[in-house]
PDB file of C-alpha atoms and ligand atoms in Angstrom:
ATOM      1  CA  MET A  27     -36.474  50.700 -40.324  1.00  0.00           C
ATOM      2  CA  ALA A  28     -32.658  50.952 -39.284  1.00  0.00           C
ATOM      3  CA  ASP A  29     -31.965  51.028 -35.977  1.00  0.00           C
ATOM      4  CA  ASN A  30     -29.322  54.167 -35.954  1.00  0.00           C
ATOM      5  CA  GLY A  31     -29.681  55.448 -32.510  1.00  0.00           C
ATOM      6  CA  ASP A  32     -30.284  59.178 -32.689  1.00  0.00           C
ATOM      7  CA  ILE A  33     -31.569  59.920 -35.998  1.00  0.00           C
ATOM      8  CA  LEU A  34     -35.006  58.233 -37.216  1.00  0.00           C
ATOM      9  CA  ILE A  35     -37.266  59.436 -39.669  1.00  0.00           C
ATOM     10  CA  PRO A  36     -40.446  57.897 -39.833  1.00  0.00           C
ATOM     11  CA  TYR A  37     -42.323  56.231 -42.695  1.00  0.00           C
ATOM     12  CA  PRO A  38     -44.395  57.772 -43.776  1.00  0.00           C
ATOM     13  CA  LEU A  39     -43.679  60.962 -43.041  1.00  0.00           C
ATOM     14  CA  GLU A  40     -45.764  64.315 -44.201  1.00  0.00           C
ATOM     15  CA  ILE A  41     -43.891  67.846 -43.100  1.00  0.00           C
ATOM     16  CA  LEU A  42     -46.239  70.705 -44.283  1.00  0.00           C
ATOM     17  CA  THR A  43     -45.423  74.385 -45.210  1.00  0.00           C
ATOM     18  CA  ASP A  44     -47.725  77.393 -45.808  1.00  0.00           C
ATOM     19  CA  ARG A  45     -48.357  76.152 -49.388  1.00  0.00           C
ATOM     20  CA  LEU A  46     -47.191  72.421 -49.745  1.00  0.00           C
ATOM     21  CA  ALA A  47     -47.482  69.106 -48.113  1.00  0.00           C
ATOM     22  CA  LEU A  48     -43.683  67.462 -48.270  1.00  0.00           C
ATOM     23  CA  ARG A  49     -44.604  63.366 -47.967  1.00  0.00           C
ATOM     24  CA  SER A  50     -42.374  60.163 -48.224  1.00  0.00           C
ATOM     25  CA  PRO A  51     -43.037  58.184 -51.644  1.00  0.00           C
ATOM     26  CA  ALA A  52     -46.256  56.041 -52.085  1.00  0.00           C
ATOM     27  CA  PHE A  53     -46.994  53.605 -54.994  1.00  0.00           C
ATOM     28  CA  SER A  54     -50.412  55.924 -55.768  1.00  0.00           C
ATOM     29  CA  HIS A  55     -47.841  58.578 -56.348  1.00  0.00           C
ATOM     30  CA  ALA A  56     -46.538  56.839 -59.725  1.00  0.00           C
ATOM     31  CA  GLU A  57     -48.867  57.898 -61.966  1.00  0.00           C
ATOM     32  CA  PRO A  58     -48.973  61.768 -61.273  1.00  0.00           C
ATOM     33  CA  LEU A  59     -45.129  61.655 -61.008  1.00  0.00           C
ATOM     34  CA  CYS A  60     -44.377  60.158 -64.239  1.00  0.00           C
ATOM     35  CA  GLU A  61     -46.546  63.055 -65.553  1.00  0.00           C
ATOM     36  CA  ALA A  62     -44.637  65.575 -63.740  1.00  0.00           C
ATOM     37  CA  VAL A  63     -41.496  64.249 -65.066  1.00  0.00           C
ATOM     38  CA  VAL A  64     -42.775  64.024 -68.407  1.00  0.00           C
ATOM     39  CA  GLU A  65     -43.855  67.425 -68.550  1.00  0.00           C
ATOM     40  CA  SER A  66     -40.271  68.867 -67.073  1.00  0.00           C
ATOM     41  CA  PHE A  67     -38.328  66.307 -69.201  1.00  0.00           C
ATOM     42  CA  SER A  68     -36.792  69.194 -71.459  1.00  0.00           C
ATOM     43  CA  GLU A  69     -35.554  70.703 -68.520  1.00  0.00           C
ATOM     44  CA  LEU A  70     -34.262  67.967 -66.223  1.00  0.00           C
ATOM     45  CA  HIS A  71     -32.671  66.267 -68.890  1.00  0.00           C
ATOM     46  CA  PRO A  72     -29.535  68.693 -68.880  1.00  0.00           C
ATOM     47  CA  TRP A  73     -28.950  68.109 -64.837  1.00  0.00           C
ATOM     48  CA  MET A  74     -30.120  65.315 -63.402  1.00  0.00           C
ATOM     49  CA  PRO A  75     -28.378  61.845 -64.428  1.00  0.00           C
ATOM     50  CA  TRP A  76     -31.969  59.953 -64.166  1.00  0.00           C
ATOM     51  CA  ALA A  77     -33.588  62.027 -66.562  1.00  0.00           C
ATOM     52  CA  GLN A  78     -31.912  60.567 -69.783  1.00  0.00           C
ATOM     53  CA  GLU A  79     -34.670  58.817 -71.240  1.00  0.00           C
ATOM     54  CA  GLU A  80     -38.054  59.590 -70.579  1.00  0.00           C
ATOM     55  CA  PRO A  81     -40.207  57.123 -67.988  1.00  0.00           C
ATOM     56  CA  SER A  82     -43.035  55.004 -68.053  1.00  0.00           C
ATOM     57  CA  VAL A  83     -45.612  54.475 -65.137  1.00  0.00           C
ATOM     58  CA  GLU A  84     -44.169  51.257 -64.720  1.00  0.00           C
ATOM     59  CA  LYS A  85     -40.634  52.327 -64.457  1.00  0.00           C
ATOM     60  CA  THR A  86     -41.585  55.057 -62.384  1.00  0.00           C
ATOM     61  CA  ALA A  87     -43.841  52.562 -59.586  1.00  0.00           C
ATOM     62  CA  GLU A  88     -39.993  50.592 -59.867  1.00  0.00           C
ATOM     63  CA  ASN A  89     -38.405  53.365 -59.052  1.00  0.00           C
ATOM     64  CA  ILE A  90     -40.722  54.364 -56.228  1.00  0.00           C
ATOM     65  CA  ARG A  91     -40.196  51.014 -54.854  1.00  0.00           C
ATOM     66  CA  LYS A  92     -36.520  51.478 -54.375  1.00  0.00           C
ATOM     67  CA  ALA A  93     -37.263  54.875 -52.906  1.00  0.00           C
ATOM     68  CA  ILE A  94     -39.378  53.422 -50.330  1.00  0.00           C
ATOM     69  CA  ASP A  95     -36.816  50.788 -49.336  1.00  0.00           C
ATOM     70  CA  GLU A  96     -33.762  53.513 -49.292  1.00  0.00           C
ATOM     71  CA  PHE A  97     -35.923  55.460 -47.029  1.00  0.00           C
ATOM     72  CA  LYS A  98     -36.988  52.666 -44.741  1.00  0.00           C
ATOM     73  CA  ALA A  99     -33.582  51.727 -44.544  1.00  0.00           C
ATOM     74  CA  GLN A 100     -32.727  55.516 -43.780  1.00  0.00           C
ATOM     75  CA  THR A 101     -29.645  55.675 -46.559  1.00  0.00           C
ATOM     76  CA  ALA A 102     -31.528  57.906 -49.126  1.00  0.00           C
ATOM     77  CA  ILE A 103     -34.950  59.701 -47.834  1.00  0.00           C
ATOM     78  CA  ARG A 104     -36.966  60.538 -50.729  1.00  0.00           C
ATOM     79  CA  ILE A 105     -39.969  63.522 -50.510  1.00  0.00           C
ATOM     80  CA  HIS A 106     -42.716  64.238 -53.046  1.00  0.00           C
ATOM     81  CA  VAL A 107     -44.027  67.680 -52.849  1.00  0.00           C
ATOM     82  CA  PHE A 108     -47.472  68.654 -53.303  1.00  0.00           C
ATOM     83  CA  ASP A 109     -49.508  71.927 -53.768  1.00  0.00           C
ATOM     84  CA  ARG A 110     -51.748  71.511 -50.340  1.00  0.00           C
ATOM     85  CA  LYS A 111     -54.664  73.512 -52.099  1.00  0.00           C
ATOM     86  CA  THR A 112     -54.838  71.418 -55.406  1.00  0.00           C
ATOM     87  CA  GLY A 113     -53.330  68.183 -54.220  1.00  0.00           C
ATOM     88  CA  GLN A 114     -50.747  68.534 -57.312  1.00  0.00           C
ATOM     89  CA  ILE A 115     -47.604  66.660 -57.388  1.00  0.00           C
ATOM     90  CA  VAL A 116     -45.022  70.049 -58.010  1.00  0.00           C
ATOM     91  CA  GLY A 117     -41.713  68.271 -57.615  1.00  0.00           C
ATOM     92  CA  SER A 118     -39.092  66.259 -55.602  1.00  0.00           C
ATOM     93  CA  SER A 119     -36.910  66.414 -53.386  1.00  0.00           C
ATOM     94  CA  GLY A 120     -35.253  64.916 -50.493  1.00  0.00           C
ATOM     95  CA  TYR A 121     -32.089  63.911 -48.686  1.00  0.00           C
ATOM     96  CA  PRO A 122     -30.352  61.705 -50.982  1.00  0.00           C
ATOM     97  CA  ARG A 123     -27.166  61.574 -49.042  1.00  0.00           C
ATOM     98  CA  VAL A 124     -27.762  60.843 -45.367  1.00  0.00           C
ATOM     99  CA  ASP A 125     -24.459  60.262 -43.056  1.00  0.00           C
ATOM    100  CA  LEU A 126     -26.309  58.896 -39.358  1.00  0.00           C
ATOM    101  CA  ALA A 127     -22.373  58.872 -38.174  1.00  0.00           C
ATOM    102  CA  VAL A 128     -21.993  62.548 -38.139  1.00  0.00           C
ATOM    103  CA  PRO A 129     -24.927  63.232 -38.700  1.00  0.00           C
ATOM    104  CA  ASN A 130     -25.504  65.383 -41.956  1.00  0.00           C
ATOM    105  CA  VAL A 131     -27.616  65.317 -44.713  1.00  0.00           C
ATOM    106  CA  GLU A 132     -27.540  66.643 -48.317  1.00  0.00           C
ATOM    107  CA  ILE A 133     -30.811  68.198 -50.112  1.00  0.00           C
ATOM    108  CA  GLY A 134     -31.515  67.520 -53.974  1.00  0.00           C
ATOM    109  CA  TYR A 135     -34.694  68.944 -55.905  1.00  0.00           C
ATOM    110  CA  TRP A 136     -36.515  69.352 -58.731  1.00  0.00           C
ATOM    111  CA  ILE A 137     -39.788  71.391 -59.547  1.00  0.00           C
ATOM    112  CA  ARG A 138     -42.290  70.650 -62.381  1.00  0.00           C
ATOM    113  CA  THR A 139     -41.765  72.950 -65.195  1.00  0.00           C
ATOM    114  CA  SER A 140     -45.450  74.674 -64.888  1.00  0.00           C
ATOM    115  CA  ARG A 141     -44.624  75.502 -61.210  1.00  0.00           C
ATOM    116  CA  THR A 142     -41.432  77.059 -61.635  1.00  0.00           C
ATOM    117  CA  ARG A 143     -40.328  80.379 -60.525  1.00  0.00           C
ATOM    118  CA  ARG A 144     -42.814  80.630 -57.730  1.00  0.00           C
ATOM    119  CA  GLY A 145     -40.244  80.226 -54.990  1.00  0.00           C
ATOM    120  CA  ILE A 146     -41.575  76.470 -54.452  1.00  0.00           C
ATOM    121  CA  CYS A 147     -38.287  75.266 -54.504  1.00  0.00           C
ATOM    122  CA  ARG A 148     -37.188  77.704 -52.119  1.00  0.00           C
ATOM    123  CA  GLU A 149     -40.107  76.858 -49.397  1.00  0.00           C
ATOM    124  CA  THR A 150     -39.523  73.427 -49.763  1.00  0.00           C
ATOM    125  CA  VAL A 151     -35.637  73.436 -49.318  1.00  0.00           C
ATOM    126  CA  ARG A 152     -36.080  75.712 -46.502  1.00  0.00           C
ATOM    127  CA  ALA A 153     -38.724  73.121 -44.835  1.00  0.00           C
ATOM    128  CA  LEU A 154     -36.213  70.444 -45.367  1.00  0.00           C
ATOM    129  CA  THR A 155     -33.743  72.564 -43.578  1.00  0.00           C
ATOM    130  CA  ARG A 156     -35.631  73.229 -40.916  1.00  0.00           C
ATOM    131  CA  TYR A 157     -36.314  69.341 -40.137  1.00  0.00           C
ATOM    132  CA  ALA A 158     -32.940  68.182 -40.613  1.00  0.00           C
ATOM    133  CA  MET A 159     -31.659  71.116 -38.132  1.00  0.00           C
ATOM    134  CA  GLU A 160     -34.656  70.989 -35.486  1.00  0.00           C
ATOM    135  CA  THR A 161     -35.779  67.539 -35.937  1.00  0.00           C
ATOM    136  CA  LEU A 162     -32.995  65.502 -37.103  1.00  0.00           C
ATOM    137  CA  ARG A 163     -30.232  67.899 -35.164  1.00  0.00           C
ATOM    138  CA  VAL A 164     -27.856  67.482 -38.188  1.00  0.00           C
ATOM    139  CA  GLN A 165     -24.441  68.818 -37.735  1.00  0.00           C
ATOM    140  CA  ARG A 166     -24.409  69.828 -41.597  1.00  0.00           C
ATOM    141  CA  VAL A 167     -27.249  70.185 -44.799  1.00  0.00           C
ATOM    142  CA  GLU A 168     -25.236  70.364 -47.752  1.00  0.00           C
ATOM    143  CA  ILE A 169     -26.691  71.630 -51.294  1.00  0.00           C
ATOM    144  CA  ARG A 170     -24.480  70.030 -54.443  1.00  0.00           C
ATOM    145  CA  CYS A 171     -24.805  71.694 -58.008  1.00  0.00           C
ATOM    146  CA  ASP A 172     -23.418  71.714 -61.413  1.00  0.00           C
ATOM    147  CA  ASN A 173     -21.746  75.747 -61.519  1.00  0.00           C
ATOM    148  CA  ASP A 174     -23.407  75.937 -64.998  1.00  0.00           C
ATOM    149  CA  ASN A 175     -27.042  75.609 -63.243  1.00  0.00           C
ATOM    150  CA  GLU A 176     -27.657  79.005 -61.669  1.00  0.00           C
ATOM    151  CA  ARG A 177     -31.036  78.431 -61.218  1.00  0.00           C
ATOM    152  CA  SER A 178     -29.939  75.821 -59.202  1.00  0.00           C
ATOM    153  CA  TRP A 179     -27.268  77.099 -56.931  1.00  0.00           C
ATOM    154  CA  ARG A 180     -29.312  80.465 -56.581  1.00  0.00           C
ATOM    155  CA  VAL A 181     -32.002  78.627 -54.604  1.00  0.00           C
ATOM    156  CA  ALA A 182     -29.088  77.740 -52.125  1.00  0.00           C
ATOM    157  CA  GLU A 183     -28.079  81.145 -52.164  1.00  0.00           C
ATOM    158  CA  ARG A 184     -31.437  82.646 -51.753  1.00  0.00           C
ATOM    159  CA  VAL A 185     -32.450  80.125 -48.547  1.00  0.00           C
ATOM    160  CA  GLY A 186     -28.796  81.351 -47.157  1.00  0.00           C
ATOM    161  CA  PHE A 187     -26.604  78.600 -47.614  1.00  0.00           C
ATOM    162  CA  THR A 188     -22.749  79.238 -47.438  1.00  0.00           C
ATOM    163  CA  LEU A 189     -20.940  78.597 -50.886  1.00  0.00           C
ATOM    164  CA  GLU A 190     -17.799  76.300 -49.604  1.00  0.00           C
ATOM    165  CA  GLY A 191     -16.015  76.365 -52.663  1.00  0.00           C
ATOM    166  CA  ILE A 192     -16.418  75.169 -56.367  1.00  0.00           C
ATOM    167  CA  LEU A 193     -14.803  71.715 -56.492  1.00  0.00           C
ATOM    168  CA  ARG A 194     -13.150  71.707 -60.427  1.00  0.00           C
ATOM    169  CA  ARG A 195     -13.643  68.984 -62.549  1.00  0.00           C
ATOM    170  CA  ASN A 196     -14.970  66.728 -60.010  1.00  0.00           C
ATOM    171  CA  CYS A 197     -17.013  64.436 -61.862  1.00  0.00           C
ATOM    172  CA  LEU A 198     -19.036  64.075 -65.313  1.00  0.00           C
ATOM    173  CA  ASP A 199     -22.158  66.113 -66.142  1.00  0.00           C
ATOM    174  CA  CYS A 200     -25.194  64.487 -67.933  1.00  0.00           C
ATOM    175  CA  ARG A 201     -23.284  64.600 -71.291  1.00  0.00           C
ATOM    176  CA  GLY A 202     -20.240  63.151 -69.868  1.00  0.00           C
ATOM    177  CA  ARG A 203     -18.188  66.193 -69.691  1.00  0.00           C
ATOM    178  CA  PRO A 204     -15.824  67.344 -67.035  1.00  0.00           C
ATOM    179  CA  ARG A 205     -17.951  69.356 -64.439  1.00  0.00           C
ATOM    180  CA  ASN A 206     -17.279  71.678 -61.768  1.00  0.00           C
ATOM    181  CA  THR A 207     -19.744  71.375 -58.708  1.00  0.00           C
ATOM    182  CA  ARG A 208     -20.934  74.099 -56.118  1.00  0.00           C
ATOM    183  CA  VAL A 209     -20.531  73.081 -53.032  1.00  0.00           C
ATOM    184  CA  TYR A 210     -23.180  74.708 -50.081  1.00  0.00           C
ATOM    185  CA  SER A 211     -23.892  74.308 -46.593  1.00  0.00           C
ATOM    186  CA  MET A 212     -25.580  75.060 -43.523  1.00  0.00           C
ATOM    187  CA  LEU A 213     -24.814  74.479 -39.929  1.00  0.00           C
ATOM    188  CA  PRO A 214     -27.243  74.843 -37.064  1.00  0.00           C
ATOM    189  CA  ASP A 215     -25.963  78.015 -35.778  1.00  0.00           C
ATOM    190  CA  GLU A 216     -26.054  79.636 -38.881  1.00  0.00           C
ATOM    191  CA  TRP A 217     -29.500  78.822 -39.267  1.00  0.00           C
ATOM    192  CA  ALA A 218     -30.784  79.593 -35.555  1.00  0.00           C
ATOM    193  CA  THR A 219     -29.150  83.022 -36.640  1.00  0.00           C
ATOM    194  CA  LYS A 220     -31.124  83.326 -40.114  1.00  0.00           C
ATOM    195  CA  GLN A 221     -34.356  82.373 -37.890  1.00  0.00           C
ATOM    196  CA  GLN A 222     -34.246  85.465 -35.658  1.00  0.00           C
TER     197      GLN A 222
HETATM  198  C1  COA B  14     -33.636  74.477 -60.253  1.00  0.00           C
HETATM  199  C2  COA B  14     -35.032  74.566 -60.002  1.00  0.00           C
HETATM  200  C3  COA B  14     -35.500  73.383 -58.949  1.00  0.00           C
HETATM  201  C4  COA B  14     -35.587  75.873 -59.458  1.00  0.00           C
HETATM  202  O1  COA B  14     -37.314  75.599 -58.974  1.00  0.00           O
HETATM  203  P1  COA B  14     -37.946  77.052 -58.646  1.00  0.00           P
HETATM  204  O2  COA B  14     -39.160  76.735 -57.756  1.00  0.00           O
HETATM  205  O3  COA B  14     -38.147  77.385 -59.947  1.00  0.00           O
HETATM  206  O4  COA B  14     -37.381  78.071 -57.761  1.00  0.00           O
HETATM  207  P2  COA B  14     -37.323  79.011 -56.598  1.00  0.00           P
HETATM  208  O5  COA B  14     -39.062  79.602 -57.595  1.00  0.00           O
HETATM  209  O6  COA B  14     -37.774  78.828 -55.693  1.00  0.00           O
HETATM  210  O7  COA B  14     -36.605  80.274 -57.061  1.00  0.00           O
HETATM  211  C5  COA B  14     -36.558  80.666 -58.355  1.00  0.00           C
HETATM  212  C6  COA B  14     -36.999  81.723 -58.828  1.00  0.00           C
HETATM  213  O8  COA B  14     -38.490  82.010 -58.587  1.00  0.00           O
HETATM  214  C7  COA B  14     -38.349  83.625 -57.850  1.00  0.00           C
HETATM  215  N1  COA B  14     -39.606  83.441 -56.734  1.00  0.00           N
HETATM  216  C8  COA B  14     -39.358  83.249 -55.864  1.00  0.00           C
HETATM  217  N2  COA B  14     -40.656  83.173 -55.229  1.00  0.00           N
HETATM  218  C9  COA B  14     -41.603  83.722 -56.079  1.00  0.00           C
HETATM  219  C10 COA B  14     -42.903  84.280 -56.417  1.00  0.00           C
HETATM  220  N3  COA B  14     -43.693  83.840 -55.075  1.00  0.00           N
HETATM  221  N4  COA B  14     -43.676  84.898 -57.482  1.00  0.00           N
HETATM  222  C11 COA B  14     -42.700  84.918 -58.422  1.00  0.00           C
HETATM  223  N5  COA B  14     -41.276  84.293 -58.747  1.00  0.00           N
HETATM  224  C12 COA B  14     -40.925  83.772 -57.236  1.00  0.00           C
HETATM  225  C13 COA B  14     -37.119  83.437 -57.067  1.00  0.00           C
HETATM  226  O9  COA B  14     -36.971  84.844 -56.990  1.00  0.00           O
HETATM  227  C14 COA B  14     -36.231  82.493 -58.050  1.00  0.00           C
HETATM  228  O10 COA B  14     -35.774  83.733 -59.004  1.00  0.00           O
HETATM  229  P3  COA B  14     -34.455  83.929 -58.997  1.00  0.00           P
HETATM  230  O11 COA B  14     -33.768  83.178 -59.452  1.00  0.00           O
HETATM  231  O12 COA B  14     -34.238  85.066 -60.060  1.00  0.00           O
HETATM  232  O13 COA B  14     -33.849  84.314 -57.743  1.00  0.00           O
HETATM  233  C15 COA B  14     -35.992  74.376 -60.980  1.00  0.00           C
HETATM  234  O14 COA B  14     -35.990  74.922 -62.323  1.00  0.00           O
HETATM  235  C16 COA B  14     -35.744  72.927 -61.958  1.00  0.00           C
HETATM  236  O15 COA B  14     -36.368  72.058 -61.137  1.00  0.00           O
HETATM  237  N6  COA B  14     -34.851  72.662 -62.634  1.00  0.00           N
HETATM  238  C17 COA B  14     -34.371  71.514 -63.149  1.00  0.00           C
HETATM  239  C18 COA B  14     -33.894  70.390 -62.177  1.00  0.00           C
HETATM  240  C19 COA B  14     -32.598  71.156 -61.328  1.00  0.00           C
HETATM  241  O16 COA B  14     -31.901  71.617 -62.145  1.00  0.00           O
HETATM  242  N7  COA B  14     -32.569  70.683 -60.062  1.00  0.00           N
HETATM  243  C20 COA B  14     -31.606  70.975 -59.409  1.00  0.00           C
HETATM  244  C21 COA B  14     -30.118  69.738 -59.488  1.00  0.00           C
HETATM  245  S1  COA B  14     -29.232  70.344 -58.354  1.00  0.00           S
END
């Protein structure tokens, strides 16, 4: 594990919420994760650059190996989201960008199609924001969304993140067209206020 001074995210990691268990990636997740991606492919495809081809279990296992390496190096923190009652994998989230110098993190997420619109993403984002603020003691949590992906940016707004601005044509979308990106953030004092 990287020696990064103040922040140390343990591997393996488990964070529990009312309904969910958020866990660091493990090889045993390959088959159920692949199944969740295949089930959700048409919803993931427009928004997630990695979802341009349906995955195989082998490809998913390779991807999990990379995610474990990145987790241990603390360069990107993947978190798989499980239903505590059924044990089913319901999505994936984490901190795809970690800046240990500030420190700050970005949160990313997707939820499998059969389990959307039940507040699972919100519960996940809330738990990862809490962990970042209260355990990692970051200065900032950021969420970036394609301006056209309203379902995604509504999650950030419902959790109480502040829209800082919209970056105009700052990168390409999954079809290779210039896209506008919403940047949301939460600072520690704002998080503390929302918990009262
Ligand atoms: C965007 C995405 C992550 C949302 O996940 P989700 O789990 O459906 O999100 P939530 O349920 O937390 O919130 C979505 C809606 O469910 C509603 N909801 C919340 N709790 C609920 C409950 N207990 N029962 C019913 N509906 C509920 C919310 O009000 C919200 O509705 P609104 O948008 O009208 O406000 C999911 O659609 C997805 O994975 N999309 C594809 C990938 C993607 O775009 N990822 C983001 C890239 S930045």
